[in-house]
Short mmCIF file of C-alpha atoms in Angstrom, two decimals:
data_model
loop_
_atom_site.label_atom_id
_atom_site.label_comp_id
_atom_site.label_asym_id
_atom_site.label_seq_id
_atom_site.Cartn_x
_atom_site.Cartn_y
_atom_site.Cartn_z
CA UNK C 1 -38.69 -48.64 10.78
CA UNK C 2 -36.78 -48.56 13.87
CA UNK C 3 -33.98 -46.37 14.87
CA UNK C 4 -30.87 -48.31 15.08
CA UNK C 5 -30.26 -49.35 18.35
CA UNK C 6 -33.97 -49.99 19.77
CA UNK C 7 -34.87 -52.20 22.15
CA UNK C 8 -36.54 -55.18 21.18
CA UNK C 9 -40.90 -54.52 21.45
CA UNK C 10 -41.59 -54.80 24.68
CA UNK C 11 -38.15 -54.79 26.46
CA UNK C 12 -37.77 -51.53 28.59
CA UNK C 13 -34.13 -49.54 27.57
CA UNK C 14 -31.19 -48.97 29.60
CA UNK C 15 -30.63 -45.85 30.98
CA UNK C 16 -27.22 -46.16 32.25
CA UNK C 17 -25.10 -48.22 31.43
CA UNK C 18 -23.70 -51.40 33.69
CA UNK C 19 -20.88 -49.26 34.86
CA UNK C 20 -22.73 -46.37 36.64
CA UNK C 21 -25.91 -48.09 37.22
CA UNK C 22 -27.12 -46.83 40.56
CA UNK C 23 -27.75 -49.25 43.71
CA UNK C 24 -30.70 -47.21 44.09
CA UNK C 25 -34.62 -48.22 43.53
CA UNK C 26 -36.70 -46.59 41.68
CA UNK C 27 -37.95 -43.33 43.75
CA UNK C 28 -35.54 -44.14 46.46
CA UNK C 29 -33.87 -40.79 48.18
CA UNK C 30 -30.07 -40.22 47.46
CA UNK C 31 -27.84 -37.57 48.11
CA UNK C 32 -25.29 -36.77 45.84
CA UNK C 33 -21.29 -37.40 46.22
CA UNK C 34 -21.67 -37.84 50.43
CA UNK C 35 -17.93 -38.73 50.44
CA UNK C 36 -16.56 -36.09 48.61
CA UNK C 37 -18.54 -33.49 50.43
CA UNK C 38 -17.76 -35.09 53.65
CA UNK C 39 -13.89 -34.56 53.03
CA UNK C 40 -14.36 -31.18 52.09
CA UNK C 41 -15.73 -30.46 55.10
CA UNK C 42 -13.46 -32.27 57.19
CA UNK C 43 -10.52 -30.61 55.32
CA UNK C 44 -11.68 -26.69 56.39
CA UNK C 45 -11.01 -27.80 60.39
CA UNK C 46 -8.17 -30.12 58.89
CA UNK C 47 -5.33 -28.61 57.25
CA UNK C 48 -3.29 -32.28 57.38
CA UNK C 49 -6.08 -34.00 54.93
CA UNK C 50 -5.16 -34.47 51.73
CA UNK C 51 -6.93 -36.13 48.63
CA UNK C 52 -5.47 -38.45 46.39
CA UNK C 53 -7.02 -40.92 43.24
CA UNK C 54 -4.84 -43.31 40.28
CA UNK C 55 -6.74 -40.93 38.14
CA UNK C 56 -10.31 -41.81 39.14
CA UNK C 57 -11.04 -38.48 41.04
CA UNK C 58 -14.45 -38.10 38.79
CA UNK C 59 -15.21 -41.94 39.40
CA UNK C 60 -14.63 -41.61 43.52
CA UNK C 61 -16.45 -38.09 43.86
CA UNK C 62 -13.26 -36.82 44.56
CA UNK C 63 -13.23 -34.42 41.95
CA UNK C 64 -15.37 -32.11 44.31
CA UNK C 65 -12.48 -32.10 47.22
CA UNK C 66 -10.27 -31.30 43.70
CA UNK C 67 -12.26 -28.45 43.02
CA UNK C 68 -12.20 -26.95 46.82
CA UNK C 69 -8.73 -27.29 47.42
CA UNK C 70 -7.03 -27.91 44.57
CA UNK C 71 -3.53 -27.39 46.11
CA UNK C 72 -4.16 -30.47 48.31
CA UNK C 73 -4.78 -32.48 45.59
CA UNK C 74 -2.87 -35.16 43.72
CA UNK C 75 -3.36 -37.16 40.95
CA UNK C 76 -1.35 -39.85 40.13
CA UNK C 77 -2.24 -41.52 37.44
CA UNK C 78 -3.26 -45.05 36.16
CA UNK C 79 -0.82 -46.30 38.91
CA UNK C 80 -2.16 -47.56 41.99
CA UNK C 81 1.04 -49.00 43.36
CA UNK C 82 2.73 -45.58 43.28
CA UNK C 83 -0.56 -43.95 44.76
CA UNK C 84 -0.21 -46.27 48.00
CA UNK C 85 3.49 -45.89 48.32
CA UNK C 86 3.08 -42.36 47.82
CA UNK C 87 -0.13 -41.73 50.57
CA UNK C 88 2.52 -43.85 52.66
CA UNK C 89 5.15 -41.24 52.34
CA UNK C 90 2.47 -38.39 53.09
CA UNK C 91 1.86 -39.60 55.84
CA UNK C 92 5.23 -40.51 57.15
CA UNK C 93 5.79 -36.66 57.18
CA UNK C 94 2.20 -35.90 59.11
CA UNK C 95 -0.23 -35.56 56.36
CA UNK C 96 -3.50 -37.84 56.65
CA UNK C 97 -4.04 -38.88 52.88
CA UNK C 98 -7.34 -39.83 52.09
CA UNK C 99 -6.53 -42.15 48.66
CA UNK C 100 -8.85 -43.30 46.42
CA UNK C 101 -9.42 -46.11 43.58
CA UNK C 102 -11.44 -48.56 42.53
CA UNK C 103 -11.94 -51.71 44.91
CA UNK C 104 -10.40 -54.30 42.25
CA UNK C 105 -7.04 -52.13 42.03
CA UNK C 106 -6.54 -51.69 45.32
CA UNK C 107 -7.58 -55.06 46.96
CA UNK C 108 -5.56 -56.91 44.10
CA UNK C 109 -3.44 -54.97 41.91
CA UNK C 110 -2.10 -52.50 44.88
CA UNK C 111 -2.12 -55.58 47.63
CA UNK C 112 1.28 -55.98 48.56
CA UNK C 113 2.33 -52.22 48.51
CA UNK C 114 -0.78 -51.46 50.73
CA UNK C 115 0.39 -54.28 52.92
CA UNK C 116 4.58 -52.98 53.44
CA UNK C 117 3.84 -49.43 52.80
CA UNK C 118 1.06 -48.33 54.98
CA UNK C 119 -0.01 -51.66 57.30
CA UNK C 120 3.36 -52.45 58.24
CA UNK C 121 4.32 -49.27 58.99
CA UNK C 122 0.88 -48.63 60.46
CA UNK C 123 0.74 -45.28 58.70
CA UNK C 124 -2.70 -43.07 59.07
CA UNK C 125 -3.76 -43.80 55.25
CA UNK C 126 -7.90 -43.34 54.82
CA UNK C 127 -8.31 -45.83 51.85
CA UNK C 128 -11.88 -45.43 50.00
CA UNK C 129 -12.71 -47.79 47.28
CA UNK C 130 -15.31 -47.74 44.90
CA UNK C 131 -17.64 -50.48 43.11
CA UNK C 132 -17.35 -52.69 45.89
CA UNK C 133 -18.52 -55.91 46.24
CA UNK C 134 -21.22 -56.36 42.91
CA UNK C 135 -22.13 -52.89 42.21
CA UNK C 136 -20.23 -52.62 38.86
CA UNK C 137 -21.86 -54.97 36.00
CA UNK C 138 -18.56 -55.07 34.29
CA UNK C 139 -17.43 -58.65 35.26
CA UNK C 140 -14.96 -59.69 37.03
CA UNK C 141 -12.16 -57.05 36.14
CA UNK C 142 -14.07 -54.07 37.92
CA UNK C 143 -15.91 -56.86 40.39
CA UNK C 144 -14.28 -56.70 44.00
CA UNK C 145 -16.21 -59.45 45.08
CA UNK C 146 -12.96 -60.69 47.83
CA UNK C 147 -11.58 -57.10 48.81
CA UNK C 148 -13.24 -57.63 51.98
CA UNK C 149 -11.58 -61.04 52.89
CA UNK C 150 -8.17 -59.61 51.50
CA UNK C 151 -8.32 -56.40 53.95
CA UNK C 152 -9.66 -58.60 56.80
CA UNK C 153 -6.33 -60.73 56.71
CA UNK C 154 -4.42 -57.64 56.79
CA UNK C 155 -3.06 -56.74 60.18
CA UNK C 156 -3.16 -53.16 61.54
CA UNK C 157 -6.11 -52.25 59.09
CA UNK C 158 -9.55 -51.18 59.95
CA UNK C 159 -12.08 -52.77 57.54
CA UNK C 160 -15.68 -50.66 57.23
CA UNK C 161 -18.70 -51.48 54.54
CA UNK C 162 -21.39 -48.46 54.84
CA UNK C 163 -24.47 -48.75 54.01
CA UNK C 164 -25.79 -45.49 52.58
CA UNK C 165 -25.39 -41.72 52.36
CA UNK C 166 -26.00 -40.98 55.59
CA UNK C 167 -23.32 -43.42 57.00
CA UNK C 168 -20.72 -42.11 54.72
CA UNK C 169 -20.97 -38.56 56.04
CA UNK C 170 -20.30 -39.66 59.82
CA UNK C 171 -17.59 -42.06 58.31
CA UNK C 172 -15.67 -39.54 57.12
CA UNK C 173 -14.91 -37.60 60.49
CA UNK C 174 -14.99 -40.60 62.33
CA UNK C 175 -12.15 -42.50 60.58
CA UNK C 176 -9.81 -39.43 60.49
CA UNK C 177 -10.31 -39.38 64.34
CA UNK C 178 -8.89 -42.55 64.36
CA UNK C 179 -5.24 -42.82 64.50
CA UNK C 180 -4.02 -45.72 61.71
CA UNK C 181 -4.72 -47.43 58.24
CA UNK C 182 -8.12 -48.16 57.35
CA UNK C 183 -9.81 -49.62 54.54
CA UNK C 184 -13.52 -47.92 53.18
CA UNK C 185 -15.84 -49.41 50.61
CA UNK C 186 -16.97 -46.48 48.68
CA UNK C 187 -20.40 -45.90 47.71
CA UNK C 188 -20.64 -42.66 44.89
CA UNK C 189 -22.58 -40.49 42.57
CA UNK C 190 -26.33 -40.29 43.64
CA UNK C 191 -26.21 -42.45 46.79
CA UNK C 192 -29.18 -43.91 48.37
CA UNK C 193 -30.10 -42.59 52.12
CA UNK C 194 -32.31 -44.69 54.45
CA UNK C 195 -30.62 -44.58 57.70
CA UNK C 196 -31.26 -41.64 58.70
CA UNK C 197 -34.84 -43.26 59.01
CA UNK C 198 -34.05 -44.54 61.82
CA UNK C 199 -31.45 -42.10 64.02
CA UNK C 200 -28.66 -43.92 63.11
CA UNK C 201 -25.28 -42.61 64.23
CA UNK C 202 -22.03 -44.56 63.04
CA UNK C 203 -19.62 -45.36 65.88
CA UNK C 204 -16.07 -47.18 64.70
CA UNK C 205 -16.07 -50.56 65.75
CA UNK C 206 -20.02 -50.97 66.73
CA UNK C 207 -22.63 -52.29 65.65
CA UNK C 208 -26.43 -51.00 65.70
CA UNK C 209 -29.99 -52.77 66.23
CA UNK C 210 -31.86 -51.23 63.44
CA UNK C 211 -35.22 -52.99 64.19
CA UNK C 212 -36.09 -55.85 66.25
CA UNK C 213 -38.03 -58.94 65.91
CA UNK C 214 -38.86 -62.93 67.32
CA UNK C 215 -38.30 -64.87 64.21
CA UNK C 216 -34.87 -64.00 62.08
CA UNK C 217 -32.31 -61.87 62.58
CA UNK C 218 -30.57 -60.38 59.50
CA UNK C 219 -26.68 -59.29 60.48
CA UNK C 220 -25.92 -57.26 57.13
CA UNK C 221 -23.50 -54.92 56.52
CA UNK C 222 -23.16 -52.40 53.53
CA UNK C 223 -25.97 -52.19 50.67
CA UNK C 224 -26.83 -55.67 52.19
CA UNK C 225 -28.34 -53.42 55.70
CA UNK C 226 -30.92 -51.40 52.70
CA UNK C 227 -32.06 -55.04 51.11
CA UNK C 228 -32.47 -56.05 54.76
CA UNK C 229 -34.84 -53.79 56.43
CA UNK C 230 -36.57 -53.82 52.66
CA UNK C 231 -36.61 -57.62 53.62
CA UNK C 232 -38.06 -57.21 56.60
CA UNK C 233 -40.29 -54.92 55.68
CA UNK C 234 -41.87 -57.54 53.12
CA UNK C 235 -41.64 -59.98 55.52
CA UNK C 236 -43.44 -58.12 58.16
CA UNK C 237 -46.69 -58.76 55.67
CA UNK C 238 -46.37 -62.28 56.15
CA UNK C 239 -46.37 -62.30 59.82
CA UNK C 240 -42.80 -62.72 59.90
CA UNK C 241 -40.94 -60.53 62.34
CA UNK C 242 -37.46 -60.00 61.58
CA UNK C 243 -34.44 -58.36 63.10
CA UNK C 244 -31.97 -56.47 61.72
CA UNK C 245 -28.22 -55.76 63.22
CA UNK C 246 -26.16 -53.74 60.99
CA UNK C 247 -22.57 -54.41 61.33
CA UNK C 248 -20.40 -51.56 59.03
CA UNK C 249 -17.38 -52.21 61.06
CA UNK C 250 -15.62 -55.94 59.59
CA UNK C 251 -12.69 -55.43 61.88
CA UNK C 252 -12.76 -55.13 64.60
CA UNK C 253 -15.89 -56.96 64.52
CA UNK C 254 -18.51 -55.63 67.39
CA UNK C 255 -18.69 -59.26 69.00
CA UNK C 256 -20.64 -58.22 71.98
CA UNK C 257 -23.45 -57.11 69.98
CA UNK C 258 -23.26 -60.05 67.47
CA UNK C 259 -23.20 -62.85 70.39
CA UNK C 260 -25.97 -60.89 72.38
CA UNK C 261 -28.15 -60.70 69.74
CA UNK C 262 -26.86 -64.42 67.75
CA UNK C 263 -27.40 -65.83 71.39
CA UNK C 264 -31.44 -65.03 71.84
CA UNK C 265 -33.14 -68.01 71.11
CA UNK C 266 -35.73 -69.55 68.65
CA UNK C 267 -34.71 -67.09 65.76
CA UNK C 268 -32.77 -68.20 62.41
CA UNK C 269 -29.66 -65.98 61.91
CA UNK C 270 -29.16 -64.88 58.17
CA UNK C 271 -26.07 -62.90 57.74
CA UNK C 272 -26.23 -60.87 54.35
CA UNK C 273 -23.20 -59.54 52.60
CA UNK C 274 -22.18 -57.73 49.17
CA UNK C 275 -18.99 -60.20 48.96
CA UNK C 276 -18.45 -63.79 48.17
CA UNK C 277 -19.24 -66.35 50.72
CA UNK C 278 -15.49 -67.04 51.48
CA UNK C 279 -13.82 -64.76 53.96
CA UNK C 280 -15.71 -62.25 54.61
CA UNK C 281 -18.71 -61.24 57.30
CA UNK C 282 -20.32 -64.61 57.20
CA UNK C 283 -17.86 -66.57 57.85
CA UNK C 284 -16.42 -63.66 60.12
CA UNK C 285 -19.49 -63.84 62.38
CA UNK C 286 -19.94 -67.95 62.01
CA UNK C 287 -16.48 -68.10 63.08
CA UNK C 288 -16.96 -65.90 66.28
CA UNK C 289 -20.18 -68.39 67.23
CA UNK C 290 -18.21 -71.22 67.03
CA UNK C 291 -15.90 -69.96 69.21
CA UNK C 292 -17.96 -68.67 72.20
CA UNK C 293 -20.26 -72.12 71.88
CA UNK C 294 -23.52 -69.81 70.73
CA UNK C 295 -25.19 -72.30 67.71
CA UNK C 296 -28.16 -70.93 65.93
CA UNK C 297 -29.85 -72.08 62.96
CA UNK C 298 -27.09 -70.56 60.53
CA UNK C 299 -27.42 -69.21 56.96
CA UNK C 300 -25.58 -66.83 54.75
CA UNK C 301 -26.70 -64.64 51.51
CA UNK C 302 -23.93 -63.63 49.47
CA UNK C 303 -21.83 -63.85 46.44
CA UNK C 304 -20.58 -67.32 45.23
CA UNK C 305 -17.21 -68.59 45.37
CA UNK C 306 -17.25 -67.96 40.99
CA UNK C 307 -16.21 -65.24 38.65
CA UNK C 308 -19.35 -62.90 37.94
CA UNK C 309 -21.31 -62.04 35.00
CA UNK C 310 -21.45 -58.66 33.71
CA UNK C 311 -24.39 -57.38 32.82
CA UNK C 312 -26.85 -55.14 34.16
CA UNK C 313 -26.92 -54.77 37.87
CA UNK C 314 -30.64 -55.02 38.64
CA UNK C 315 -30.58 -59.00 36.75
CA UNK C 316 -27.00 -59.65 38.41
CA UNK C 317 -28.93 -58.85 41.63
CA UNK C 318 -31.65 -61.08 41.30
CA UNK C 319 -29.49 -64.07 39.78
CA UNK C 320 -27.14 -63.93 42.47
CA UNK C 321 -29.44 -63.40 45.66
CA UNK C 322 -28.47 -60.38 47.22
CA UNK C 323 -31.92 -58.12 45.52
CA UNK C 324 -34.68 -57.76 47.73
CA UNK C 325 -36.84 -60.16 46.41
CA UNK C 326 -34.42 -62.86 46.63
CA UNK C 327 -33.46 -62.09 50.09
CA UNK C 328 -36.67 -62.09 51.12
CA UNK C 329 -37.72 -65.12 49.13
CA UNK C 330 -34.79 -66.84 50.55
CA UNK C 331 -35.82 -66.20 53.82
CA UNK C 332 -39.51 -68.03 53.69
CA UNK C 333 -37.58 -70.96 52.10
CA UNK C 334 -35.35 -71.66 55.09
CA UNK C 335 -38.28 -70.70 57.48
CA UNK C 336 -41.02 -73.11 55.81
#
C-alpha cells in the first residue's frame, strides 16, 4: 500500500512547493540571498542604509541584513501602507531606507502611499519586491503580473527588472548611488547566476548587448534575459542566429541602444518580458519605435492580459510562454 500522500505511478513529486519553487533549472548555478548580502555590504561603508520589510524579512532575504545590524532594522508588520509612509519619513530626516515586500502589496495594496509619500516628495526610498512578475504559483493574490506598468506610470521613480545573481549584487551599490525613489524586482533564496558568463557589469539606465546575431533580436529584461540566451542557444542548433539586448533598466528606458540595435535591418525583434503584455517593456519599446519611425517585424512574449493559474511554476511556464522551450518554439513559428 501506498503512503498517504504519493504521487500517482509514474508522476515525479514536488519538492517545493508553488510558493518557493526556484526560477532555477535543474543543475543551474545560484548564489544564495545576493540582495541581502549586497546590503550588508553596502551598509559597513554606509551608516545612512537602513532595512525595512511588512514582516517578510525571511521571504526578501532580508533577514541576513537583520542579523548584521540588527539596530538598523525595522519590522513593521503585515502593513505595507505604514512601511512606505514610514521609509518616507526615514528618509525625510537623511536615512536611505531600503524597504521590502512582496511585489503584489506594494504595486497594489501600498500604490497610492508609495505614490504621495515617497514619488511626490521624491524621497531616496530603495524599494525591492519579491515574486515578481510569475515566479510565485500562488495565483493571482501573490502574482504581480502589472507592477511593472503601475511603477512605469509613476513619475520620479526608477523602474529596474534584474536578471540574476550577479546583477543584483551591482544593483545594490548602484541604486544607493543614485539620488531618488526607485522601484527593484526582487529575485531571492538560491538565485540563479549566468551573467557573469559573459562580463556583464550593470550600469543604471543602460542597456547591454549580451550576444549578437543576423536573424532575431531578443530585447528581454529580468528572468526573461536567462530564457533568452537559453533561446538562443537552442536556436543557434538550427542555424538560427539570434541577438540578445538585455534591458534591466524600464525607466528610463536606454533608447539609444534599443533604436540602434531595433533599427539594423532584416532581423525580427522579439521583446520578452516576465509581465503581462499591457504596459510594460513591450509596449515600452514598441512605443519608442513608433515614435522615431524605426518598423521592424514586431513580436512580444509575455504574460496575458488574464488572471493566472496557480500551480506549479515549471507548467505555469510552459502554458504561458515565457519557459525556454516555448520561447524558443515561438520563435521558429514567427520565423517559418
Amino acid at each position: 500500500m501506498k503512503p498517504e500522500g504519493s504521487p500517482p505511478s509514474g508522476k515525479p513529486r514536488l519538492t517545493t512547493s508553488a510558493m518557493i519553487a526556484s526560477i532555477a533549472a535543474e543543475g543551474q548555478r545560484t548564489r544564495p540571498a545576493p540582495f541581502g548580502h549586497a546590503l550588508v555590504e553596502l551598509a559597513r561603508s554606509r551608516e545612512d542604509v537602513v532595512g525595512m520589510t511588512a514582516d517578510l524579512g525571511k521571504y526578501t532575504d532580508l533577514h541576513i541584513f537583520a542579523q548584521a545590524f540588527p539596530d538598523r532594522y525595522y519590522q513593521m508588520g503585515m502593513a505595507e501602507q505604514l512601511l512606505f509612509g514610514a521609509a518616507s519619513g526615514l528618509a525625510a530626516e537623511g536615512f536611505m531606507p531600503f524597504a521590502t515586500t512582496y511585489a503584489v502589496f506594494a504595486s497594489r495594496r501600498a500604490y497610492d502611499f508609495i505614490h504621495q509619500t515617497i514619488a511626490e516628495e521624491d524621497r531616496n526610498v530603495k524599494i525591492a519586491c519579491a515574486l515578481p512578475g510569475l515566479t510565485s504559483g500562488y495565483g493571482p493574490s501573490h502574482q504581480a503580473a502589472e507592477d511593472l506598468a503601475l511603477f512605469r506610470a509613476m513619475p520620479n521613480m526608477t523602474v529596474i527588472d534584474p536578471c540574476d545573481a550577479h546583477e543584483i549584487e551591482q544593483i545594490v551599490p548602484a541604486i544607493a548611488a543614485h539620488r531618488g525613489p526607485v522601484y527593484m524586482r526582487l529575485l531571492r533564496g538560491q538565485v540563479p547566476l549566468m551573467l557573469d558568463e559573459y562580463n556583464y557589469r550593470f550600469e543604471l539606465g543602460k542597456a547591454a548587448l549580451l550576444r549578437d546575431g543576423t536573424d532575431v533580436l531578443i530585447i528581454s529584461s529580468g528572468i526573461m534575459t536567462m530564457r533568452a540566451l537559453e533561446a538562443a542557444q537552442a536556436l543557434s542548433n538550427d542555424r538560427v542566429n539570434v541577438a540578445v539586448l538585455h534591458v534591466p533598466t524600464i525607466k528610463p528606458l536606454d533608447t539609444e541602444a534599443i533604436l540602434r540595435e531595433a533599427g539594423r535591418p532584416g532581423r525580427l525583434v522579439v521583446v520578452a518580458e516576465n509581465h503581462t503584455v499591457i504596459g510594460g517593456l513591450g509596449e515600452a519599446v514598441a512605443a519608442l519605435l513608433m515614435r522615431a519611425g524605426v518598423h521592424p517585424a514586431f513580436r512580444q512574449i509575455g504574460l496575458p492580459d488574464a488572471f493566472l493559474a496557480a500551480g506549479a511554476l515549471p507548467t505555469l511556464h510552459d502554458r504561458y510562454g515565457i519557459s525556454t522551450a516555448e520561447v524558443t518554439r515561438q520563435i521558429k513559428v514567427w520565423l517559418r
